[in-house]
PDB file of C-alpha atoms in Angstrom:
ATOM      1  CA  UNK A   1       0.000   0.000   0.000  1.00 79.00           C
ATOM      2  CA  UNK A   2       0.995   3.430  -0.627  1.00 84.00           C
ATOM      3  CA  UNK A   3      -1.177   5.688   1.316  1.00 83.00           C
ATOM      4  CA  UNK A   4       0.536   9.156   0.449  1.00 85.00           C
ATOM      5  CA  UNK A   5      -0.739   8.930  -3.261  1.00 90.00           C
ATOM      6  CA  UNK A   6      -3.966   6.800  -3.244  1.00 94.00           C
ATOM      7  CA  UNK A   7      -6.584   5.142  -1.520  1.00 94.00           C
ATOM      8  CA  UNK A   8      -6.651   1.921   0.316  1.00 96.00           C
ATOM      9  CA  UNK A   9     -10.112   0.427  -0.313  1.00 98.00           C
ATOM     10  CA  UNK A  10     -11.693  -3.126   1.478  1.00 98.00           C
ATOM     11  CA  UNK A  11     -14.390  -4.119  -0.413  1.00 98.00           C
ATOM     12  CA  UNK A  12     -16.808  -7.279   0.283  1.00 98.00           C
ATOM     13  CA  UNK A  13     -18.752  -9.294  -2.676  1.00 98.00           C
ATOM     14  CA  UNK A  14     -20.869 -10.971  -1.175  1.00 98.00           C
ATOM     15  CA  UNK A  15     -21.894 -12.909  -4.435  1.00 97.00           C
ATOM     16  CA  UNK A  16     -24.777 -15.093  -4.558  1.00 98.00           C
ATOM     17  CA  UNK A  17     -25.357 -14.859  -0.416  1.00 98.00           C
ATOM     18  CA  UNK A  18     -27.197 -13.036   2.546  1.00 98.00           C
ATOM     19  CA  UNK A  19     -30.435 -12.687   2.342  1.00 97.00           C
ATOM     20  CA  UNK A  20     -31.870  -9.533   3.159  1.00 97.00           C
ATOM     21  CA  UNK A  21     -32.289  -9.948   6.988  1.00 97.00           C
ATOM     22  CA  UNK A  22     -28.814 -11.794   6.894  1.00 97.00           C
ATOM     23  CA  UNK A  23     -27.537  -8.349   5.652  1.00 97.00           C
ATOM     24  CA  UNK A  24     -28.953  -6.824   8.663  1.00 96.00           C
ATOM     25  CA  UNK A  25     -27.545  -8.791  10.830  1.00 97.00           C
ATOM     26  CA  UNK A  26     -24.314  -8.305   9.268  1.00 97.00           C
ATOM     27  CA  UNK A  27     -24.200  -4.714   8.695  1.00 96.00           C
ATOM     28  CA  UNK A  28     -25.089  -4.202  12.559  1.00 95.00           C
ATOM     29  CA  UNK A  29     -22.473  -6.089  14.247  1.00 95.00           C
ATOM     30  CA  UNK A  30     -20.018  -4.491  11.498  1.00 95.00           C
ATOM     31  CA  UNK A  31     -20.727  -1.130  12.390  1.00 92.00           C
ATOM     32  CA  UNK A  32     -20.848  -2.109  16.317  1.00 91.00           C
ATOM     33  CA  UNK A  33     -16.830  -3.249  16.008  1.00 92.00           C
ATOM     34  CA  UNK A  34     -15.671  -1.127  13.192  1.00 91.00           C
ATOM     35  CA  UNK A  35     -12.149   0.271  14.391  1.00 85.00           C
ATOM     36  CA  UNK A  36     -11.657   4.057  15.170  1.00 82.00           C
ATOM     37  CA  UNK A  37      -8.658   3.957  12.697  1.00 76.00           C
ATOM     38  CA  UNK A  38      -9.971   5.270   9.433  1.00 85.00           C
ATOM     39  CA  UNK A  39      -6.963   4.336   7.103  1.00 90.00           C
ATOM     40  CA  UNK A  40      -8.981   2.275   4.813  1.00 94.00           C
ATOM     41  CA  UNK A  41     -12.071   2.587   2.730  1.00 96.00           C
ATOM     42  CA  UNK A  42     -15.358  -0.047   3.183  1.00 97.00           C
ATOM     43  CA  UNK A  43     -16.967  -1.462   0.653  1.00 98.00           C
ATOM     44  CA  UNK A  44     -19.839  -3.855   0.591  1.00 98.00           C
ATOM     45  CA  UNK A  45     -21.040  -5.112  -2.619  1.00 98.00           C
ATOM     46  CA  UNK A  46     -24.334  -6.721  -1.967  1.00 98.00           C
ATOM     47  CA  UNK A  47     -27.176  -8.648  -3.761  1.00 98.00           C
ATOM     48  CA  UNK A  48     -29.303  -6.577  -5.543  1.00 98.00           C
ATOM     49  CA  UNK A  49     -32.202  -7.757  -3.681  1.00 98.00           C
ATOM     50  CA  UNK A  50     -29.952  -6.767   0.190  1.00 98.00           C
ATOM     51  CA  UNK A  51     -29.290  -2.853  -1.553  1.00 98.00           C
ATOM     52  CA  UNK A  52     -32.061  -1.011   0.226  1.00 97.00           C
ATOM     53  CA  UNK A  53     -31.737  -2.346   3.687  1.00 95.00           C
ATOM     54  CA  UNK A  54     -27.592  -2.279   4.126  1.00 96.00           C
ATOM     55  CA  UNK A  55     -28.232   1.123   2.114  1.00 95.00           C
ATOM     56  CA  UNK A  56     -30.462   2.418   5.025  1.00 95.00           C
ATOM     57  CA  UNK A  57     -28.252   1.175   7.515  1.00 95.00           C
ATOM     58  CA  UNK A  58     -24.776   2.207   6.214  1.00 95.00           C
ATOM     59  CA  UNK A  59     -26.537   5.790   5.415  1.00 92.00           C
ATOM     60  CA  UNK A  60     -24.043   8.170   7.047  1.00 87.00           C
ATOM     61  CA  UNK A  61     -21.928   6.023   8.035  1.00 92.00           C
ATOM     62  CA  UNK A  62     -17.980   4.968   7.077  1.00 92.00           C
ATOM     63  CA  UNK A  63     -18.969   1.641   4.899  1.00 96.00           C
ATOM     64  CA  UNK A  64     -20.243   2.123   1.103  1.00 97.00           C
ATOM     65  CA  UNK A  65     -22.617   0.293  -0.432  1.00 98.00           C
ATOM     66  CA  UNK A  66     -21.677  -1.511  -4.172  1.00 98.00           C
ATOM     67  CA  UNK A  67     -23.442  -3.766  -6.269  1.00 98.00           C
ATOM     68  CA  UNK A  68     -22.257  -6.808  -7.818  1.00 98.00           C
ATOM     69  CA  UNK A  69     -23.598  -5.815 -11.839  1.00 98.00           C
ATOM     70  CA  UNK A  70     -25.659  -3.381 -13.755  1.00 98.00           C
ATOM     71  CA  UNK A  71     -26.971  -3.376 -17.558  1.00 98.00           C
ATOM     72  CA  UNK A  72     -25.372  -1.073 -19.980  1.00 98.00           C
ATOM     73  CA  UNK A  73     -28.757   0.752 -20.728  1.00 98.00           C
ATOM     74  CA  UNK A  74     -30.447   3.200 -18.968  1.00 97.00           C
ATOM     75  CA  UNK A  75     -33.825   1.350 -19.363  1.00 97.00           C
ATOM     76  CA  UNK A  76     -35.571  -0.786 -21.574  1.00 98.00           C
ATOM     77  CA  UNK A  77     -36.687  -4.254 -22.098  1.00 98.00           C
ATOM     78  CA  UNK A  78     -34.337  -6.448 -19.978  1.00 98.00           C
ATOM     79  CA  UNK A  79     -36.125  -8.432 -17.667  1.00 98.00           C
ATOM     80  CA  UNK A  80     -34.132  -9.134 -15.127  1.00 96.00           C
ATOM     81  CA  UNK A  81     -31.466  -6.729 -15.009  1.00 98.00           C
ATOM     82  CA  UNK A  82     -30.540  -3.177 -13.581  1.00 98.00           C
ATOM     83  CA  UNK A  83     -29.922  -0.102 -14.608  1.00 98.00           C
ATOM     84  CA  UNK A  84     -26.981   2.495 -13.070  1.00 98.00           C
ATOM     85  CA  UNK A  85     -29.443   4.688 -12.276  1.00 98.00           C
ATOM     86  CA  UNK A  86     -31.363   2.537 -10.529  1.00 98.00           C
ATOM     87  CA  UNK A  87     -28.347   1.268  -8.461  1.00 98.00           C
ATOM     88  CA  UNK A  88     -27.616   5.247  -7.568  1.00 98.00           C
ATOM     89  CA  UNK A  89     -31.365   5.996  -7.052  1.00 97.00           C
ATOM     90  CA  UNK A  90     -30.761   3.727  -3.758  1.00 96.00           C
ATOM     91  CA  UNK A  91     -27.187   5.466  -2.797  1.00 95.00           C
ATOM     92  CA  UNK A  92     -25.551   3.334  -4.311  1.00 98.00           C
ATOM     93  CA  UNK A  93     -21.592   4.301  -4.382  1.00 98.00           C
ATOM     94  CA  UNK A  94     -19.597   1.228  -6.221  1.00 98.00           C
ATOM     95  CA  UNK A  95     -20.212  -1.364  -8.467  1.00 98.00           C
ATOM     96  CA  UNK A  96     -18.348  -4.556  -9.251  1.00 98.00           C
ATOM     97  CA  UNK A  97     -17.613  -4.865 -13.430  1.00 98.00           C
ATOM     98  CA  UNK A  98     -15.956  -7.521 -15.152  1.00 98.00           C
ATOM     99  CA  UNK A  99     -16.200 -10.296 -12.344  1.00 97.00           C
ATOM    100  CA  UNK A 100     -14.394 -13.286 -13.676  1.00 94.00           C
ATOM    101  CA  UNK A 101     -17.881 -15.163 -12.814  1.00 95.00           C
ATOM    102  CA  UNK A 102     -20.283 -12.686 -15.347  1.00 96.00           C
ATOM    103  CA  UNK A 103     -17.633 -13.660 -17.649  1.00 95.00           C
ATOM    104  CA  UNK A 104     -17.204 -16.727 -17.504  1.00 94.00           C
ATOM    105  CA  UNK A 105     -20.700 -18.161 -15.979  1.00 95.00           C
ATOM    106  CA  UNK A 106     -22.743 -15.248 -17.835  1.00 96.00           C
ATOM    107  CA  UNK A 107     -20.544 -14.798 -20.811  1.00 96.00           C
ATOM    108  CA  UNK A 108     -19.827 -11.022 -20.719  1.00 97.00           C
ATOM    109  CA  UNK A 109     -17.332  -9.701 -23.221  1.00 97.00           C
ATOM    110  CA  UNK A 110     -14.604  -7.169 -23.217  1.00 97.00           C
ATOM    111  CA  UNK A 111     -17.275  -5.140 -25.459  1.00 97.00           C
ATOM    112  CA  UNK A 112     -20.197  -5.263 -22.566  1.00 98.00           C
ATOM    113  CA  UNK A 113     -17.489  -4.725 -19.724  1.00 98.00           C
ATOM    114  CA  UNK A 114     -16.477  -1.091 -21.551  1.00 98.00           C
ATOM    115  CA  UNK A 115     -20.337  -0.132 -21.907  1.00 98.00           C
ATOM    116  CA  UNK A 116     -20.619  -0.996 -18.457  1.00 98.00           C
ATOM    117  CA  UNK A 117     -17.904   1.258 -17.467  1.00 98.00           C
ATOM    118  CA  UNK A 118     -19.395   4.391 -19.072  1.00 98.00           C
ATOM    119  CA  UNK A 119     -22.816   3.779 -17.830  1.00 98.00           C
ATOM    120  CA  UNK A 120     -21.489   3.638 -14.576  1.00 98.00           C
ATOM    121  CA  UNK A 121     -19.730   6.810 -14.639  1.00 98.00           C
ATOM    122  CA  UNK A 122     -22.178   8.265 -16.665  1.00 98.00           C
ATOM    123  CA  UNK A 123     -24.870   7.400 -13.225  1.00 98.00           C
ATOM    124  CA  UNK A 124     -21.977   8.834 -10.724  1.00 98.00           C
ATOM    125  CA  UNK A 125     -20.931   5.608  -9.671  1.00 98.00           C
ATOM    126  CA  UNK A 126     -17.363   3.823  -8.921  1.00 98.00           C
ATOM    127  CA  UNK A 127     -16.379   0.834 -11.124  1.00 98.00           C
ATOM    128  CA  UNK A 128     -14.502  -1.404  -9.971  1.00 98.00           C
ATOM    129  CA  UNK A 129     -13.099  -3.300 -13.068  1.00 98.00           C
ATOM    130  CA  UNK A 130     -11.979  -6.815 -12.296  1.00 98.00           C
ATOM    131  CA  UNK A 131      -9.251  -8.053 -14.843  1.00 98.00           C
ATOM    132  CA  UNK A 132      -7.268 -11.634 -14.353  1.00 96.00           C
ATOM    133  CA  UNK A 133      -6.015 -14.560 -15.897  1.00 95.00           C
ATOM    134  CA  UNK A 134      -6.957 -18.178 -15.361  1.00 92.00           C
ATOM    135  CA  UNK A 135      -4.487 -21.206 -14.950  1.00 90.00           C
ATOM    136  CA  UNK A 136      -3.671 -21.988 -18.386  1.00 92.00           C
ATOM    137  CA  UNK A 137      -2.691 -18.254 -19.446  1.00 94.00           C
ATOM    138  CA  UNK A 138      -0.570 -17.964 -16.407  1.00 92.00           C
ATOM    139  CA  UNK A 139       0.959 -21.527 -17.553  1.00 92.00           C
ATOM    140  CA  UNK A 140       1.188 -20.004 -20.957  1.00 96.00           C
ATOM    141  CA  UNK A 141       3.058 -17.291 -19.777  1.00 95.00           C
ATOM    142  CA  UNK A 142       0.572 -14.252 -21.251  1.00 95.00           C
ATOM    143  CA  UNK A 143      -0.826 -12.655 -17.799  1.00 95.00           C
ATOM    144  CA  UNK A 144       0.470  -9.711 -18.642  1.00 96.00           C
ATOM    145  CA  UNK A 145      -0.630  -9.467 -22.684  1.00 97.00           C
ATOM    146  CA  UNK A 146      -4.328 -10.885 -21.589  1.00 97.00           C
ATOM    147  CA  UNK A 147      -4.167  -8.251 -18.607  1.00 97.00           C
ATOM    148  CA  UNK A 148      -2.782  -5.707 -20.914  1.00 98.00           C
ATOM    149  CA  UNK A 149      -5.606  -6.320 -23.389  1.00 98.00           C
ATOM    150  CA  UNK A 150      -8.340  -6.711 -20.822  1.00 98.00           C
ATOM    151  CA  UNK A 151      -7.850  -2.943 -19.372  1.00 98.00           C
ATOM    152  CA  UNK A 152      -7.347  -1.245 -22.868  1.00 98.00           C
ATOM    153  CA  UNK A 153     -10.918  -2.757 -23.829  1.00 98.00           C
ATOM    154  CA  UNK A 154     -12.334  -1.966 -20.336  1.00 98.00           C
ATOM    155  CA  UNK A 155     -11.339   1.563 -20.277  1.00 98.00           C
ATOM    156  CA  UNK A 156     -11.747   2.125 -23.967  1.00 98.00           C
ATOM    157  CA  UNK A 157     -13.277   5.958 -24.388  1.00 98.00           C
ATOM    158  CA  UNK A 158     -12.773   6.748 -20.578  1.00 98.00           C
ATOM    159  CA  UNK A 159     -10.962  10.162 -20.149  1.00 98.00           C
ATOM    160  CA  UNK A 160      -8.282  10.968 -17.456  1.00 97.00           C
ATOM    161  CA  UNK A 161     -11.355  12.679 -15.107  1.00 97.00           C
ATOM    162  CA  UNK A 162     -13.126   9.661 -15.443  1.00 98.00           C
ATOM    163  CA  UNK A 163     -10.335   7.306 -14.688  1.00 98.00           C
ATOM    164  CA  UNK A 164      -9.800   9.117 -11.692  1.00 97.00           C
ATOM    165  CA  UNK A 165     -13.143   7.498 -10.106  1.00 98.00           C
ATOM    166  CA  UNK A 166     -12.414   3.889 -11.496  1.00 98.00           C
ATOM    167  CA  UNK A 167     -11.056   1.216  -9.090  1.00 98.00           C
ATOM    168  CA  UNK A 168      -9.058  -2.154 -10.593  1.00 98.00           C
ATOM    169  CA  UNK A 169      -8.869  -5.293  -9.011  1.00 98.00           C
ATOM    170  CA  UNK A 170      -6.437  -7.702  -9.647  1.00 97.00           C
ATOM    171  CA  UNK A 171      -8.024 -11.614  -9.824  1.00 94.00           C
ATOM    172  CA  UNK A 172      -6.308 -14.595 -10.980  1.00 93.00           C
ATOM    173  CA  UNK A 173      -9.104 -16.543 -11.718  1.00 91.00           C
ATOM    174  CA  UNK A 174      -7.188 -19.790 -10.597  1.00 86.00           C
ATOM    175  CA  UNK A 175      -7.157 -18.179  -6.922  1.00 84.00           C
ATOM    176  CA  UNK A 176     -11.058 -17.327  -6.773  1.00 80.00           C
ATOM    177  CA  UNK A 177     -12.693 -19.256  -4.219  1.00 71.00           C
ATOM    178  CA  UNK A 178     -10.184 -21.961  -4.803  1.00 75.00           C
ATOM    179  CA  UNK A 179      -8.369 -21.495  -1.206  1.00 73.00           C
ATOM    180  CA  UNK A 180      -5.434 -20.922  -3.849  1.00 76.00           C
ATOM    181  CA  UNK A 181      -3.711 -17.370  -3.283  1.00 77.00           C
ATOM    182  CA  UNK A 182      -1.299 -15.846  -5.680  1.00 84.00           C
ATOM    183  CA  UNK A 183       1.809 -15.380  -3.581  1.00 91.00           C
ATOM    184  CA  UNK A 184       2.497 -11.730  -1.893  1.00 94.00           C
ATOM    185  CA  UNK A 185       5.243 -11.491  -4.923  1.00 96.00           C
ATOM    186  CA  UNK A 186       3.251 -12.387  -7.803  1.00 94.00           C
ATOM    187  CA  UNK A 187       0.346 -10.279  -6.616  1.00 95.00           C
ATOM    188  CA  UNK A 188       2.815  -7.238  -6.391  1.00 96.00           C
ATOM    189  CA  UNK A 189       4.200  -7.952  -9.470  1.00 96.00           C
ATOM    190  CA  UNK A 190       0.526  -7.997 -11.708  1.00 96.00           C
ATOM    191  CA  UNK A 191      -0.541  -5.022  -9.536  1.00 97.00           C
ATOM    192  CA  UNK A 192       2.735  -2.675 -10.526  1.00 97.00           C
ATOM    193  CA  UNK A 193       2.419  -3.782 -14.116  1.00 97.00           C
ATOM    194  CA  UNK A 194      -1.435  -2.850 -14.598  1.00 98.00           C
ATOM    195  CA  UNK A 195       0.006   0.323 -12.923  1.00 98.00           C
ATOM    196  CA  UNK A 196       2.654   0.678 -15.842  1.00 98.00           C
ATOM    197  CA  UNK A 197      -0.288   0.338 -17.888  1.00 98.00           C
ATOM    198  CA  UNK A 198      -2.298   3.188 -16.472  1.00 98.00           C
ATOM    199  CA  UNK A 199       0.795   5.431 -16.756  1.00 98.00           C
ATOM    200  CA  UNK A 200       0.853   4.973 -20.746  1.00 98.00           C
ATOM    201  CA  UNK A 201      -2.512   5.241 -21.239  1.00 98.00           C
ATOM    202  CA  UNK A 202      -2.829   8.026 -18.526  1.00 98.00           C
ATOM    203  CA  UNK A 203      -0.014   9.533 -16.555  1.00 98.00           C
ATOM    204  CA  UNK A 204       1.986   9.359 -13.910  1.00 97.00           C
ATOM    205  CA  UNK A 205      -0.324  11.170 -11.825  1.00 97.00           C
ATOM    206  CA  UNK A 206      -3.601   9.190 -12.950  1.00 97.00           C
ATOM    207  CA  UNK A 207      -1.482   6.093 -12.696  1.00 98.00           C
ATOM    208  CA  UNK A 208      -0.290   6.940  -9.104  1.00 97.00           C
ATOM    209  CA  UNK A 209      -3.722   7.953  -7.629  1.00 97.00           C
ATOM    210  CA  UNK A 210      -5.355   4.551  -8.674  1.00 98.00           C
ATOM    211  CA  UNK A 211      -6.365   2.128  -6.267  1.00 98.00           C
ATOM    212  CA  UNK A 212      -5.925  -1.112  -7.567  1.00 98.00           C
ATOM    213  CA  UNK A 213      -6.791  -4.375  -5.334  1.00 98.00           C
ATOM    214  CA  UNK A 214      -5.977  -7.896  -5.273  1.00 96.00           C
ATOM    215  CA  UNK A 215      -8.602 -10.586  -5.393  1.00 93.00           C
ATOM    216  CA  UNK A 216      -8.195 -13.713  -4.967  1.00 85.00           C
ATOM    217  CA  UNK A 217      -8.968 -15.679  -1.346  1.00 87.00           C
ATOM    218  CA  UNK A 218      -7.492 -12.913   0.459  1.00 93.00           C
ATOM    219  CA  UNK A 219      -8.566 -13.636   4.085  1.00 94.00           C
ATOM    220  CA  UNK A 220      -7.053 -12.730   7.769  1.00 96.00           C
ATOM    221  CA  UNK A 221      -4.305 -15.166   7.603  1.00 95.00           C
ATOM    222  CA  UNK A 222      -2.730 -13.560   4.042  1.00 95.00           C
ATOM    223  CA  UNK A 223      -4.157 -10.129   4.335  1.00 96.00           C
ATOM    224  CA  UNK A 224      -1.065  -8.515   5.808  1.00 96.00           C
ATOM    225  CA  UNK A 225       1.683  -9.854   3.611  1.00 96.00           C
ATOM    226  CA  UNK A 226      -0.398  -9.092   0.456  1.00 96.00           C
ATOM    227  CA  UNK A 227      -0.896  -5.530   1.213  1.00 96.00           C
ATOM    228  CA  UNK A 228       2.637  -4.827   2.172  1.00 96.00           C
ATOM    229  CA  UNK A 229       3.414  -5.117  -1.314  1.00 96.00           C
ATOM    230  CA  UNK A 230       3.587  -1.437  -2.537  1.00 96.00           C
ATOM    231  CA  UNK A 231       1.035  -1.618  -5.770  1.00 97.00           C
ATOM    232  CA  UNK A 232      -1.450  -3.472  -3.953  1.00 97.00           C
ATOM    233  CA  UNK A 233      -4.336  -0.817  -1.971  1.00 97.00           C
ATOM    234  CA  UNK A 234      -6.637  -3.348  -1.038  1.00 97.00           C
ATOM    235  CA  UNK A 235      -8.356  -6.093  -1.565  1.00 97.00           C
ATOM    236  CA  UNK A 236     -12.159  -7.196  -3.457  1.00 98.00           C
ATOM    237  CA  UNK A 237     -13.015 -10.264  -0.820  1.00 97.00           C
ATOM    238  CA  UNK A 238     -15.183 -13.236  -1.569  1.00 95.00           C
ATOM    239  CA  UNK A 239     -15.639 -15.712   0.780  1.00 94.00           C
ATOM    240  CA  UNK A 240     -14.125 -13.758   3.555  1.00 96.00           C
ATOM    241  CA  UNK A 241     -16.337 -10.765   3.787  1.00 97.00           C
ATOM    242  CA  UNK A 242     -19.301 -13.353   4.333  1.00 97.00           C
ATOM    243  CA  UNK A 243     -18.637 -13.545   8.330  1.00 96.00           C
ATOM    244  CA  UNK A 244     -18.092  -9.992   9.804  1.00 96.00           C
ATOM    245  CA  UNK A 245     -15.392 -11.594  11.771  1.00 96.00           C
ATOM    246  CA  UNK A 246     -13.171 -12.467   9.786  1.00 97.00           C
ATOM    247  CA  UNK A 247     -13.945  -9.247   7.335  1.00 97.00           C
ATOM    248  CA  UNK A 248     -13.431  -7.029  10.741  1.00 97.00           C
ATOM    249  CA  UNK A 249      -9.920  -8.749  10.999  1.00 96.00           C
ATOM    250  CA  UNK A 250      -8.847  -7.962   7.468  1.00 97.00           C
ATOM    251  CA  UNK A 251     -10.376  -4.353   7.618  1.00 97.00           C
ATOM    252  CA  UNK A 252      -8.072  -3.949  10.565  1.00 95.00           C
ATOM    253  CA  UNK A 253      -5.159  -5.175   9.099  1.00 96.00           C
ATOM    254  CA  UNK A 254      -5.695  -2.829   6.163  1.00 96.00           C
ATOM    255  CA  UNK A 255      -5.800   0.135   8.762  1.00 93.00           C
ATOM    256  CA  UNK A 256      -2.223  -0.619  10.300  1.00 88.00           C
ATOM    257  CA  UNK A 257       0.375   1.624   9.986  1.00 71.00           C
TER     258      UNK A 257
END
């Protein structure tokens, strides 16, 4: 972490779990132990259908509230999904983009990724744009090129302003909910290249002021070594963030000196 030029940001996706009175739970004994060191920003990206209550909960308080997805569109015929408007109509702050799960699962493509981008900058919210490589392209040797590629299409048409709203997170795909974590070193490693990146697209300055996470099984026991690495300012936790805990532990962590 480098806290002089960016932000460090702990963000929870809860995926597919927590129903709404779950959240409640949750979000209560949260905010009851939250640490009075504020060196770290809370996320917690939520199911859509958990949004209003942790929204009316967290109101005021030092923990934002994401999503996990949005549609492209403002509105329209598309049973089943959400708009970015929608999402910020309920104070909504970030949203999760580019999950290795929508596209892999849900088939999203590098295309629908960039549209999602815009329209949630265009609403006023904060992306954050997951990019990673599975086991094969590591194997293969093209992290970087795939990586490369993956945040050139993502950020395609977004101007230095806007970039300076948009989060990254770094996710090997072979480390998601695998109990498999990329080591401190090769987190560190993707982390300061996707940085080099932003600096030719961007700037130094753009490219310095980005928070870019790591996700990838980060939990309590890990936590500490991964964010000692200077590119990495945070982490985007699965499994996790699902018992306040545990979450509390690595939120702490992230708020050491």
């Amino acid at each position: 972490m480098n806290r002089k030029y960016r932000k460090t940001i702990i963000a929870g996706n809860w995926k597919m779990y927590k129903t709404a009175t779950e959240a409640k739970a949750f979000v209560e004994q949260l905010k009851s132990s939250l640490p009075r060191a504020k060196r770290c920003s809370i996320v917690l990206c939520v199911p859509y259908v958990d949004l209003p209550a942790a929204g009316k909960l967290l109101k005021d308080s030092r923990i934002a509230v994401g999503a996990q997805n949005l549609h492209w569109e403002e509105q329209g015929p598309f049973t089943g999904e959400i708009s970015a408007n929608m999402l910020a109509d309920l104070d909504v702050k970030y949203v999760i983009i580019g999950h290795s799960e929508r596209r892999g699962l849900f088939y999203e493509s590098d295309l629908t990724v960039n549209k999602k981008i815009h329209a949630a900058l265009n609403a006023g919210l904060r992306p954050i744009l997951c990019v990673g490589e599975d086991l094969d392209q590591r194997r293969l040797g093209v992290t970087m090129e795939l990586i490369t590629y993956q945040i050139h299409a993502a950020l395609a048409g977004v101007t230095p302003e806007q970039m300076r709203h948009v989060v990254i997170a770094y996710e090997p795909i072979w480390a998601i909910g695998t109990g498999n974590t990329a080591t401190p070193e090769q987190a560190g490693e993707v982390c300061s290249a996707i940085r080099g990146i932003l600096r030719k697209l961007y700037g130094a300055r753009i490219a310095r002021s980005t928070t870019i996470q790591y996700g990838g099984s980060m939990n309590e026991k890990n936590a500490a070594e991964l964010l000692a690495q200077e590119d990495v300012d945070g982490g985007l936790i699965g499994t996790a963030s699902l018992d306040p805990d545990t979450f509390l532990k690595i939120i702490q962590i992230a708020n050491q000196d």
